[in-house]
């Protein structure tokens, strides 16, 4: 039922799925949703949907979300109620700038926990993540993640490894941007994406403009390379 037509959300509707430590978080989320309902119904629906999925799946010992091509995992500016562990699939992350330009600045792949800048402390999301193929994601309530960070002595090392892996990925991407000709950069991008693309062609995953942003060339150059 759309948020705008439903009754007020009460913690009793969801908190019985949670243990005692999580009930306060559920109550706070419900209160926030009730305040937001009149101001941003679309985002409110997204948060409510994720919370509902998490609560129901928690009963089965899992909290996974399946997204298909074109579906949004999180949006730029979201407050960070959740973190997400990518179990399969691919996401492109874009950022809308004040001048209206939309820039693709990241690709999320299996094994990552995101947003990266919220692994230690909460911060609103920097961009919008959209699935480019069928993807499976584990939903992690931020309150639970930060509680484990304080209580589990092994958690900081886990986070350090996640960030180390991302740094190595960025080093690889920088190498790809500085190597040889545009054709060679395109070939390296295709090879890397082939490991995750489930057999889909590059142009089924990204637009020519986005491909150009990843390899540092204009859209026209990408078009010429693809036709060649």
Coordinates of C-alpha atoms in Angstrom, one line a residue, residues 36-205:
X36 CA 8.8 12.2 6.0
X37 CA 5.5 10.8 4.5
X38 CA 4.2 14.3 3.7
X39 CA 7.5 15.6 2.3
X40 CA 9.0 12.8 0.2
X41 CA 6.7 9.9 -0.4
X42 CA 9.0 8.2 -2.9
X43 CA 12.1 8.1 -0.6
X44 CA 9.9 7.2 2.3
X45 CA 8.5 4.2 0.3
X46 CA 12.1 3.1 -0.5
X47 CA 13.2 3.1 3.2
X48 CA 10.0 1.5 4.3
X49 CA 10.3 -1.3 1.7
X50 CA 13.9 -2.0 2.8
X51 CA 12.9 -2.1 6.4
X52 CA 10.0 -4.4 5.7
X53 CA 12.2 -6.8 3.7
X54 CA 14.8 -6.9 6.4
X55 CA 12.3 -7.6 9.1
X56 CA 10.6 -10.4 7.2
X57 CA 13.8 -12.0 6.0
X58 CA 15.4 -11.8 9.4
X59 CA 12.9 -14.5 10.5
X60 CA 14.4 -16.8 8.0
X61 CA 17.9 -16.0 9.0
X62 CA 18.7 -13.8 6.0
X63 CA 18.1 -10.3 4.8
X64 CA 18.9 -10.3 1.0
X65 CA 17.5 -8.1 -1.7
X66 CA 17.2 -9.0 -5.4
X67 CA 17.5 -6.1 -7.8
X68 CA 17.1 -6.3 -11.6
X69 CA 18.6 -4.1 -14.2
X70 CA 17.6 -0.4 -13.7
X71 CA 16.5 -0.8 -10.1
X72 CA 18.0 1.5 -7.5
X73 CA 19.9 0.3 -4.4
X74 CA 20.3 3.7 -2.8
X75 CA 20.1 7.3 -3.9
X76 CA 22.4 10.3 -3.6
X77 CA 21.8 12.1 -0.3
X78 CA 20.1 9.1 1.5
X79 CA 20.7 9.4 5.2
X80 CA 22.5 6.1 5.6
X81 CA 20.1 3.9 7.5
X82 CA 21.6 0.8 5.9
X83 CA 24.9 -0.6 4.6
X84 CA 24.9 -3.1 1.7
X85 CA 27.0 -6.2 1.0
X86 CA 27.1 -7.0 -2.7
X87 CA 26.8 -10.8 -3.0
X88 CA 26.4 -10.9 -6.8
X89 CA 25.8 -8.6 -9.8
X90 CA 27.0 -5.2 -10.7
X91 CA 26.0 -1.6 -9.9
X92 CA 27.0 1.7 -11.4
X93 CA 27.2 4.7 -9.1
X94 CA 26.5 8.1 -10.5
X95 CA 26.6 11.6 -9.0
X96 CA 24.5 14.6 -10.0
X97 CA 26.4 17.8 -9.7
X98 CA 25.0 21.3 -9.1
X99 CA 25.5 22.2 -12.8
X100 CA 23.3 19.3 -13.9
X101 CA 26.1 17.0 -15.0
X102 CA 25.7 13.3 -14.1
X103 CA 29.0 11.5 -13.8
X104 CA 29.7 7.8 -13.4
X105 CA 32.4 7.5 -10.7
X106 CA 32.2 4.0 -9.4
X107 CA 31.4 0.4 -10.2
X108 CA 30.3 -1.9 -7.4
X109 CA 31.0 -5.6 -7.7
X110 CA 30.6 -8.8 -5.6
X111 CA 32.4 -8.8 -2.2
X112 CA 32.1 -5.1 -1.5
X113 CA 30.3 -3.6 1.5
X114 CA 29.1 -0.1 0.7
X115 CA 29.0 2.9 1.1
X116 CA 32.7 2.8 1.6
X117 CA 32.8 6.2 3.3
X118 CA 30.3 4.9 5.9
X119 CA 32.2 1.8 7.1
X120 CA 33.6 3.6 10.1
X121 CA 31.0 6.3 10.8
X122 CA 27.6 7.3 9.2
X123 CA 27.4 9.8 6.3
X124 CA 24.8 10.5 3.6
X125 CA 25.4 8.6 0.4
X126 CA 27.6 10.3 -2.2
X127 CA 25.8 9.0 -5.3
X128 CA 23.0 6.8 -6.7
X129 CA 23.7 3.1 -7.2
X130 CA 21.7 1.4 -10.0
X131 CA 21.9 -2.3 -10.9
X132 CA 23.1 -3.0 -14.4
X133 CA 22.4 -6.8 -14.2
X134 CA 20.5 -9.0 -11.8
X135 CA 22.1 -8.5 -8.4
X136 CA 21.8 -9.9 -4.9
X137 CA 22.5 -7.7 -1.9
X138 CA 22.6 -8.3 1.8
X139 CA 21.0 -5.5 3.8
X140 CA 22.8 -4.5 6.9
X141 CA 21.2 -2.0 9.4
X142 CA 23.7 0.7 10.1
X143 CA 23.0 0.6 13.8
X144 CA 23.9 -3.1 13.9
X145 CA 27.1 -2.6 11.9
X146 CA 28.4 0.2 14.2
X147 CA 27.5 -1.8 17.3
X148 CA 29.5 -4.7 16.0
X149 CA 32.4 -2.3 15.2
X150 CA 32.5 -1.3 18.9
X151 CA 32.0 -4.7 20.4
X152 CA 33.8 -7.1 18.0
X153 CA 37.6 -6.7 18.1
X154 CA 37.9 -8.4 14.6
X155 CA 35.6 -6.0 12.9
X156 CA 38.1 -3.2 12.3
X157 CA 40.4 -5.7 10.5
X158 CA 37.5 -6.8 8.4
X159 CA 36.8 -3.1 7.4
X160 CA 40.5 -2.5 6.7
X161 CA 40.6 -5.5 4.3
X162 CA 37.5 -4.2 2.5
X163 CA 39.1 -0.7 2.1
X164 CA 42.4 -2.3 1.0
X165 CA 40.6 -4.3 -1.7
X166 CA 38.9 -1.1 -2.9
X167 CA 42.3 0.8 -3.0
X168 CA 43.8 -2.0 -5.1
X169 CA 40.8 -1.8 -7.5
X170 CA 41.3 1.9 -7.8
X171 CA 45.0 1.4 -8.5
X172 CA 44.0 -1.0 -11.3
X173 CA 41.6 1.4 -12.7
X174 CA 44.2 4.2 -12.7
X175 CA 46.6 1.9 -14.6
X176 CA 43.9 1.3 -17.2
X177 CA 43.4 5.0 -17.6
X178 CA 47.1 5.7 -18.2
X179 CA 47.9 2.8 -20.5
X180 CA 48.4 3.3 -24.2
X181 CA 45.6 4.2 -26.6
X182 CA 41.9 4.6 -26.1
X183 CA 41.4 1.3 -27.9
X184 CA 43.7 -0.5 -25.3
X185 CA 41.8 1.2 -22.4
X186 CA 38.5 0.0 -23.8
X187 CA 39.8 -3.5 -24.2
X188 CA 41.0 -3.6 -20.5
X189 CA 37.6 -2.4 -19.3
X190 CA 35.9 -5.1 -21.3
X191 CA 38.1 -7.8 -19.9
X192 CA 37.6 -6.6 -16.3
X193 CA 33.8 -6.4 -16.7
X194 CA 33.7 -9.8 -18.4
X195 CA 34.4 -11.4 -14.9
X196 CA 31.1 -10.0 -13.6
X197 CA 28.8 -9.2 -16.5
X198 CA 27.0 -12.6 -16.8
X199 CA 27.8 -12.7 -20.5
X200 CA 26.2 -9.3 -21.3
X201 CA 28.0 -7.0 -23.8
X202 CA 29.6 -3.8 -22.5
X203 CA 26.9 -1.6 -24.3
X204 CA 24.2 -3.5 -22.5
X205 CA 25.7 -2.5 -19.2

